[in-house]
mmCIF file of C-alpha atoms and ligand atoms in Angstrom:
data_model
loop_
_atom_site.group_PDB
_atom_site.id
_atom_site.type_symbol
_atom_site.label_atom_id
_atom_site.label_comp_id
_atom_site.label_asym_id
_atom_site.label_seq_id
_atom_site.Cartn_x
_atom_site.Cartn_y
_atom_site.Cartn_z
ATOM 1 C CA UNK P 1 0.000 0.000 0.000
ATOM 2 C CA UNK P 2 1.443 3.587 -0.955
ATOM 3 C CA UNK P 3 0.206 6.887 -0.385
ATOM 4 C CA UNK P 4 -1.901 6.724 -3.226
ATOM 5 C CA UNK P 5 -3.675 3.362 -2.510
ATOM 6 C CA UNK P 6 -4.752 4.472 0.911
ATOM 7 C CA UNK P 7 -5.497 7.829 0.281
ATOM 8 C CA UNK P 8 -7.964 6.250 -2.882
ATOM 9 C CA UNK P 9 -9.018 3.176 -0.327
ATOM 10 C CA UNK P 10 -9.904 6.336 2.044
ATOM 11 C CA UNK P 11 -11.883 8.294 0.099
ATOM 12 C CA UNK P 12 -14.486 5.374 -0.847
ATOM 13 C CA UNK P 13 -14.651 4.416 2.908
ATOM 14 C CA UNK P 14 -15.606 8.304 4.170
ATOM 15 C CA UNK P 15 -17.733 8.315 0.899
ATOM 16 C CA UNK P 16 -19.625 4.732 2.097
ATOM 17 C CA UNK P 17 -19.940 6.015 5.578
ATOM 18 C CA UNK P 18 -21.337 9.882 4.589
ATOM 19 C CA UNK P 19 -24.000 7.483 2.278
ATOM 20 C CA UNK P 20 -24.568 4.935 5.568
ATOM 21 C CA UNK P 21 -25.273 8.169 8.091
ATOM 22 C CA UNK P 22 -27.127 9.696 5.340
ATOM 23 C CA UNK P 23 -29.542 6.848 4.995
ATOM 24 C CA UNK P 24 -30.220 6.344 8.248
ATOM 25 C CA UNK P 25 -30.807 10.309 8.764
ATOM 26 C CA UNK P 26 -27.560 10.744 10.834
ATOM 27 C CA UNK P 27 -24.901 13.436 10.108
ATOM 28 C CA UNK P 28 -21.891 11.724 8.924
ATOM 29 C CA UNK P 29 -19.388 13.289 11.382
ATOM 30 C CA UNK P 30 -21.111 11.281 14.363
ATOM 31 C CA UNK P 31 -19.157 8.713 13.284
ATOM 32 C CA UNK P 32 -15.479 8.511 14.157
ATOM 33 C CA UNK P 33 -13.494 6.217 11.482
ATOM 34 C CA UNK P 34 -10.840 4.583 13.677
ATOM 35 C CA UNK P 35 -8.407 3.169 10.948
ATOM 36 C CA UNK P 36 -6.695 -0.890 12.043
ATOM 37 C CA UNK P 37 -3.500 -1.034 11.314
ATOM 38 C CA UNK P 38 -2.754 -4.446 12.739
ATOM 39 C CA UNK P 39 -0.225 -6.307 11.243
ATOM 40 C CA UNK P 40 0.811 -3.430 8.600
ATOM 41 C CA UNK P 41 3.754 -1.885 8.996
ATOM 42 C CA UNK P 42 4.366 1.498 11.213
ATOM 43 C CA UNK P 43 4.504 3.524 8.087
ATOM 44 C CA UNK P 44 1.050 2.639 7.132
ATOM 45 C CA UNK P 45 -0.413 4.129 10.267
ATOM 46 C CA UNK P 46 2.187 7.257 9.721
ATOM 47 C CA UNK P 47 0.589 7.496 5.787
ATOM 48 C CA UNK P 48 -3.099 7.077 6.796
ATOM 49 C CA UNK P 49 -2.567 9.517 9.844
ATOM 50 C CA UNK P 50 -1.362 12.048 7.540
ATOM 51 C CA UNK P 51 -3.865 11.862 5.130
ATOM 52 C CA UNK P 52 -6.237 12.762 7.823
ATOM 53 C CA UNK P 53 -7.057 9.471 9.801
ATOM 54 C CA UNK P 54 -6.951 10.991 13.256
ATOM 55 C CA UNK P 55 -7.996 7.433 14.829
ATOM 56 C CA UNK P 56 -6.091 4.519 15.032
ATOM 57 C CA UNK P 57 -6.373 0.948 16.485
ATOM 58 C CA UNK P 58 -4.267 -1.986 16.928
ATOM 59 C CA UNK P 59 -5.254 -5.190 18.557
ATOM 60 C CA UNK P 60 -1.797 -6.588 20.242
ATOM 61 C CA UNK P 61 -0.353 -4.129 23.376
ATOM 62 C CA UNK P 62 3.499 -4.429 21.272
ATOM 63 C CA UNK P 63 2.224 -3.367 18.174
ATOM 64 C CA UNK P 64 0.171 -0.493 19.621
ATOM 65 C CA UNK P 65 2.560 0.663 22.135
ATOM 66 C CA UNK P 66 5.398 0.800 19.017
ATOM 67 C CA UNK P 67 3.100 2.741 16.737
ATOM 68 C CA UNK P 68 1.999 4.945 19.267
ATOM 69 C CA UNK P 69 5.135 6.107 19.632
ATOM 70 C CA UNK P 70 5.863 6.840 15.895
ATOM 71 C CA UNK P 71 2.629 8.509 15.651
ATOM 72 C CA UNK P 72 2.063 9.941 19.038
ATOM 73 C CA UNK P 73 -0.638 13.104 17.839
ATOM 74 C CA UNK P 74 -3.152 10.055 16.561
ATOM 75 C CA UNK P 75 -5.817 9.423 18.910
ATOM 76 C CA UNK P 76 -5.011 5.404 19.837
ATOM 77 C CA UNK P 77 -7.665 3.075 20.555
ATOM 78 C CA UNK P 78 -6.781 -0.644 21.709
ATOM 79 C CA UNK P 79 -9.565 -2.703 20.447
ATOM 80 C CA UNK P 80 -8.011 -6.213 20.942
ATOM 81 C CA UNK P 81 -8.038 -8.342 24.037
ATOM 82 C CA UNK P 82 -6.142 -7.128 27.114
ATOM 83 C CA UNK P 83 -4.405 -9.135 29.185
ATOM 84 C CA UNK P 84 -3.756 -7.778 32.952
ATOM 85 C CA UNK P 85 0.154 -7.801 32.961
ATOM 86 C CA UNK P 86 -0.229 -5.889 29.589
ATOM 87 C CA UNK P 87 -2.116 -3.572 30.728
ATOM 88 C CA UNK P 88 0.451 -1.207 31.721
ATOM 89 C CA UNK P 89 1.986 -0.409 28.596
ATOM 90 C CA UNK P 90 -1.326 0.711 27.540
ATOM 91 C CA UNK P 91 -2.588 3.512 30.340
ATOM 92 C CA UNK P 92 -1.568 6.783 28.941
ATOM 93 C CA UNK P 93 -4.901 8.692 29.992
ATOM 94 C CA UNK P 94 -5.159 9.107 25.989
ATOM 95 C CA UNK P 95 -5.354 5.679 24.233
ATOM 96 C CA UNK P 96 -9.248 4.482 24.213
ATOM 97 C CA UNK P 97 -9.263 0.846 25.414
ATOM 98 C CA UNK P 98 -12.020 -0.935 23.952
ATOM 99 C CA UNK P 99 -11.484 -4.272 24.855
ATOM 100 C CA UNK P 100 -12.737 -3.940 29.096
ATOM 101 C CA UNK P 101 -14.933 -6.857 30.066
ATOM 102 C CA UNK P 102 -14.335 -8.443 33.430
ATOM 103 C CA UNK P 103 -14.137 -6.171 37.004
ATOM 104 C CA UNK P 104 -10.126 -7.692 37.967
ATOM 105 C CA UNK P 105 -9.308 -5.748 34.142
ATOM 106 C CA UNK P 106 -11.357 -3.488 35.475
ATOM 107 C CA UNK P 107 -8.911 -2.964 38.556
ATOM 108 C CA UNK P 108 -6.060 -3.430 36.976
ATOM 109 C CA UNK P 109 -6.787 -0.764 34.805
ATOM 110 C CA UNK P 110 -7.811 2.109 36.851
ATOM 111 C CA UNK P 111 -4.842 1.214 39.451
ATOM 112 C CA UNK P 112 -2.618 1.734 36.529
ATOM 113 C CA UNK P 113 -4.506 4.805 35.883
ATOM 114 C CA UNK P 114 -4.030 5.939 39.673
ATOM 115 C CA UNK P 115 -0.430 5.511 39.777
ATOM 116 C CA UNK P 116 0.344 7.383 36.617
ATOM 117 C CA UNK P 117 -2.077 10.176 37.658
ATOM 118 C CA UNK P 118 -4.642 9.898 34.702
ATOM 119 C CA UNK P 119 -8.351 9.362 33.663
ATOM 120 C CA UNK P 120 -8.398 6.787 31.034
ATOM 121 C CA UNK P 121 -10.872 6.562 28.639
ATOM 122 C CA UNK P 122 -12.358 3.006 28.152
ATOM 123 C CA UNK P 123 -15.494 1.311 26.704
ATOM 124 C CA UNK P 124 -16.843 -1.834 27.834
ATOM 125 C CA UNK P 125 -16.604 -4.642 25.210
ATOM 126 C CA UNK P 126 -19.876 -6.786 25.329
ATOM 127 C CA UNK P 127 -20.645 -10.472 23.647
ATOM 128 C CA UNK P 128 -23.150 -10.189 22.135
ATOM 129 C CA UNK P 129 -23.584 -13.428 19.953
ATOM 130 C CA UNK P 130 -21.798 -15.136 23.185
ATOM 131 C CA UNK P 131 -19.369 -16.650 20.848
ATOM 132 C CA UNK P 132 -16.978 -18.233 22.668
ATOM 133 C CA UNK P 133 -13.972 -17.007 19.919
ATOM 134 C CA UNK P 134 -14.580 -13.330 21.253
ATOM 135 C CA UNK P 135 -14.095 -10.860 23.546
ATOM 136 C CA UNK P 136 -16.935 -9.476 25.998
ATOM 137 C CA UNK P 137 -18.845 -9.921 29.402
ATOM 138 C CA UNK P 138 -22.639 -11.455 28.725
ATOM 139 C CA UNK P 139 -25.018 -8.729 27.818
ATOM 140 C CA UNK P 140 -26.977 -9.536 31.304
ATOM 141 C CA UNK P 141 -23.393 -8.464 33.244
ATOM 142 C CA UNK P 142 -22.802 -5.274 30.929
ATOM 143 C CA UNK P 143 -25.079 -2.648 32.936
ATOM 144 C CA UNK P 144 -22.771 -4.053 36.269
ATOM 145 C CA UNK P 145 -19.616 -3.745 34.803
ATOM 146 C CA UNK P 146 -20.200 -0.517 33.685
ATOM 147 C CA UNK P 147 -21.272 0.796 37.026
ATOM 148 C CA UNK P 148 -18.621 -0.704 39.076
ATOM 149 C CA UNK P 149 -16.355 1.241 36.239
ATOM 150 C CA UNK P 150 -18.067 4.116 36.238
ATOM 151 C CA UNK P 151 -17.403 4.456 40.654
ATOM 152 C CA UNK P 152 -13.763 3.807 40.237
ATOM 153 C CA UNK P 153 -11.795 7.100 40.570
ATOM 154 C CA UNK P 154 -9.265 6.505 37.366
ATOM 155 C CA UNK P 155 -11.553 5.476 34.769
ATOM 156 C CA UNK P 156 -14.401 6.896 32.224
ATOM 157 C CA UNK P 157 -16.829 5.124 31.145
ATOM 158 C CA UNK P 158 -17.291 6.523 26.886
ATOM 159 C CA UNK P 159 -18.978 3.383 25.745
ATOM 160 C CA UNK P 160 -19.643 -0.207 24.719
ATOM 161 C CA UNK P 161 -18.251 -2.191 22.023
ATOM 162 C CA UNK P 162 -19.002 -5.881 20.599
ATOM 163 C CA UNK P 163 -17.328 -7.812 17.462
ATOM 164 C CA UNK P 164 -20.641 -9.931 16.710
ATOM 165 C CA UNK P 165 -19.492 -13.892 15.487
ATOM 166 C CA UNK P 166 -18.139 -14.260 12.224
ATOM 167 C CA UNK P 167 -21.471 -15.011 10.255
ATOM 168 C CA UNK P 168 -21.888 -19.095 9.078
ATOM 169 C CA UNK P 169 -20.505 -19.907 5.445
ATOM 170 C CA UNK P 170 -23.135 -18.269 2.836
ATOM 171 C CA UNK P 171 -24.381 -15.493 5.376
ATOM 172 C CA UNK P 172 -24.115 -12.484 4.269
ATOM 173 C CA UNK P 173 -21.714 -10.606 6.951
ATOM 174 C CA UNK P 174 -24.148 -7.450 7.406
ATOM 175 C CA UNK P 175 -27.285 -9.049 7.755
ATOM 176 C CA UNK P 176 -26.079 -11.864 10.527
ATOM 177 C CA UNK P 177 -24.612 -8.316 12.682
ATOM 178 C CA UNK P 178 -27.533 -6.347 12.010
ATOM 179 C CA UNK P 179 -29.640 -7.720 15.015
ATOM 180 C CA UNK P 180 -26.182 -8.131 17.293
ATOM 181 C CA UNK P 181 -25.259 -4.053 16.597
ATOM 182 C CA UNK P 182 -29.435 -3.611 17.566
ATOM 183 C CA UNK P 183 -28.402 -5.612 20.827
ATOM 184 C CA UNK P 184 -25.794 -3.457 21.242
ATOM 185 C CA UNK P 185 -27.210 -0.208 20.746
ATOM 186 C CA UNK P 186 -30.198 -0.988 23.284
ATOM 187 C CA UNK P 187 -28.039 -1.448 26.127
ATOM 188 C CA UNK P 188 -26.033 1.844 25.455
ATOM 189 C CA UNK P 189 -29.792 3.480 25.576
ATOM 190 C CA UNK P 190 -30.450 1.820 29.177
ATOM 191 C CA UNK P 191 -26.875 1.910 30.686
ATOM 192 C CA UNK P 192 -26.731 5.665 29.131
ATOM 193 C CA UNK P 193 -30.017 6.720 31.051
ATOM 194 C CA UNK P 194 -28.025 6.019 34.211
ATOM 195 C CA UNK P 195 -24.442 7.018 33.220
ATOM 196 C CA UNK P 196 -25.154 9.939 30.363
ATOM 197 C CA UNK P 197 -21.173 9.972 29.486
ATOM 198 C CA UNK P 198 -21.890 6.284 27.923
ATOM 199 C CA UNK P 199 -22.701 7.455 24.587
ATOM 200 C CA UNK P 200 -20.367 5.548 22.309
ATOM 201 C CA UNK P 201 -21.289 2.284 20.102
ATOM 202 C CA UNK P 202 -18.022 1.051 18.719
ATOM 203 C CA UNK P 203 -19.082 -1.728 16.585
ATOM 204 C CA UNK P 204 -18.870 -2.110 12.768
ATOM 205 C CA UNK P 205 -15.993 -3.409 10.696
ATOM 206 C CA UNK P 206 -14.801 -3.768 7.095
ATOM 207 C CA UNK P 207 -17.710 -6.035 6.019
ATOM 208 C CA UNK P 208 -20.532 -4.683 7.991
ATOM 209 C CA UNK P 209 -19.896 -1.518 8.972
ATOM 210 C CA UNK P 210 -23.065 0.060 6.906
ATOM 211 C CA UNK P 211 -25.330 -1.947 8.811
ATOM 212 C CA UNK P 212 -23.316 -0.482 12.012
ATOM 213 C CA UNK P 213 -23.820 2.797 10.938
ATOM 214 C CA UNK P 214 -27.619 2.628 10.212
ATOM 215 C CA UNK P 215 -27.852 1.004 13.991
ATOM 216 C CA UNK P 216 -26.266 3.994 15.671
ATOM 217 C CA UNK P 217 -22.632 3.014 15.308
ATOM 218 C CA UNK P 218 -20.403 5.912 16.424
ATOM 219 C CA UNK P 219 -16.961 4.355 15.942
ATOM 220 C CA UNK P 220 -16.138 2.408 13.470
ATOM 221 C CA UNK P 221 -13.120 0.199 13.216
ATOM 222 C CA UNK P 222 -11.663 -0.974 9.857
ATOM 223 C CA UNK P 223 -9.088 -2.235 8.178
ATOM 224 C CA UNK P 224 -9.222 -4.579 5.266
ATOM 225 C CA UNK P 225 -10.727 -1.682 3.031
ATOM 226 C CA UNK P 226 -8.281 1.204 4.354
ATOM 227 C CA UNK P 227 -5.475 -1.448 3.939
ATOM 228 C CA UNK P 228 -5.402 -4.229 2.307
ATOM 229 C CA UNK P 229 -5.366 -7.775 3.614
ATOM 230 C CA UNK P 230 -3.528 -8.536 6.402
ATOM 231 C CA UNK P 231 -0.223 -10.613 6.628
ATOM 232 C CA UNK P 232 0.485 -13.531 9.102
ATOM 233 C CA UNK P 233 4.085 -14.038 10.068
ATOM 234 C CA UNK P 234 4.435 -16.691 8.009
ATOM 235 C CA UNK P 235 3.465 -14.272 4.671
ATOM 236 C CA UNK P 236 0.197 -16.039 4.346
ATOM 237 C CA UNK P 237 -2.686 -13.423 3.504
ATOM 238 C CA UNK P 238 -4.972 -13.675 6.939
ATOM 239 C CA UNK P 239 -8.656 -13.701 5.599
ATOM 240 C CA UNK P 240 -10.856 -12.444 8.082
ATOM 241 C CA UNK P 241 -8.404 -12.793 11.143
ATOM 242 C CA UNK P 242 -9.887 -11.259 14.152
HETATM 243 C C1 PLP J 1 -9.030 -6.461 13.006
HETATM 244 C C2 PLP J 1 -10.088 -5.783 13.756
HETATM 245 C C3 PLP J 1 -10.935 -4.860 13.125
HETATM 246 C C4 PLP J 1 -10.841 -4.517 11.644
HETATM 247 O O1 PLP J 1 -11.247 -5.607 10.873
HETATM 248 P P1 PLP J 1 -11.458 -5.475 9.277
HETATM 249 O O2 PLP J 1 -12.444 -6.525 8.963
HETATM 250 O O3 PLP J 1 -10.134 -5.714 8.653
HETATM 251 O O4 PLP J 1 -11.963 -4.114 9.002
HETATM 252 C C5 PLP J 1 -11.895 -4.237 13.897
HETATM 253 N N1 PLP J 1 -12.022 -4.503 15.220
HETATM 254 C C6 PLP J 1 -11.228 -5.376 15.857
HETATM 255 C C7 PLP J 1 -11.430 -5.619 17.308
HETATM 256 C C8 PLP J 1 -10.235 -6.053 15.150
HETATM 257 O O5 PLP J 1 -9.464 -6.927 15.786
#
């Protein structure tokens, strides 16, 4: 991918979400367009940052904490699994961690918030489809999670997020997440009746984020269409690797 590629790969995206908000009588810049640049390397995220991605996600604490670095004015979002020991690397007060879904990440989190003296921004990841391959406290533990969050001193409660199961051969991607990102969206409404600084739905990715959009979607997170396929280590192309 060169400059050109993404910044042709970038337009059709911020054209296909303008169209998406449009449809579903939202104003396009609801939606933030967090750009994945996992498993590309660092000058990717330097190119698409300069051509006026202003969002960017990795899934792996290494990868994140060595891109951050190179392109420390992007806002950072962590959207993969945490781990507890990891977590550290992560806390900057800045950097939007997606990926919280148990109370001892919870902890872990905010104490590393304490000590460094910073309110970090985090969104509470929820399973929707209770697939066992992702991410996510059950939807009947979400509204607790995010009030035990919301009391600890360190953290902020900005939102929910869910990665709905990769839809059975033949299904068409957007139409098996359409009733998942509906899920999704319904709890924000109850949880955000309690906690009003819960407003964001992070949900939506390269294959469905249309039908993410038209269900309230405020962040979206993609990178196939910004980028290209991915790479595994061993140089195979990764299709669909979450
Ligand atoms: C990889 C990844 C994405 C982007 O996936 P694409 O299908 O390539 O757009 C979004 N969210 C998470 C959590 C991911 O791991």
């Amino acid at each position: 991918m060169n400059r050109e590629d993404i910044a042709t790969r970038l337009a059709q995206v911020s054209q296909r979400i303008a169209a998406a908000a449009q449809a579903a009588g939202r104003r396009p810049d609801e939606i933030t367009l967090i750009g994945i640049t996992k498993t590309h390397p660092v000058e990717v995220a330097e190119l698409a940052y300069a051509l006026g991605v202003a969002d960017l996600g990795e899934n792996r604490v290494a990868d994140l904490v060595i891109k951050r670095r190179a392109v420390p004015n992007a806002t950072w979002h962590m959207v993969g699994q945490l781990q507890r020991n990891k977590a550290r690397d992560v806390v900057d007060g800045r950097t939007v961690i997606h990926s919280v879904d148990r109370r001892s990440l919870v902890d872990t989190v905010n104490r590393h918030a304490a000590e460094a003296s910073v309110t970090q921004p985090v969104l509470v990841q929820v399973n929707v489809g209770d697939d066992p391959a992702k991410g996510g406290c059950p939807v009947a533990d979400a509204h607790d999670l995010v009030a035990y969050a919301h009391d600890l001193r360190n953290l902020r409660v900005v939102g929910l997020m869910t990665m709905p199961p990769l839809p059975g051969p033949g299904a068409e991607a957007a139409r098996a997440a359409a009733p998942h990102f509906a899920t999704l969206r319904s709890l924000r409404d109850a949880v955000n009746e309690r906690y009003p600084e819960v407003t964001e739905l992070s949900m939506g990715m390269s294959a469905d984020f249309a039908a993410a959009i038209a269900e309230g979607a405020t962040m979206v997170r993609i990178g196939t269409e910004l980028f290209g396929s991915r790479r595994t280590a061993d140089g195979q192309t990764a299709k669909g690797a979450r």
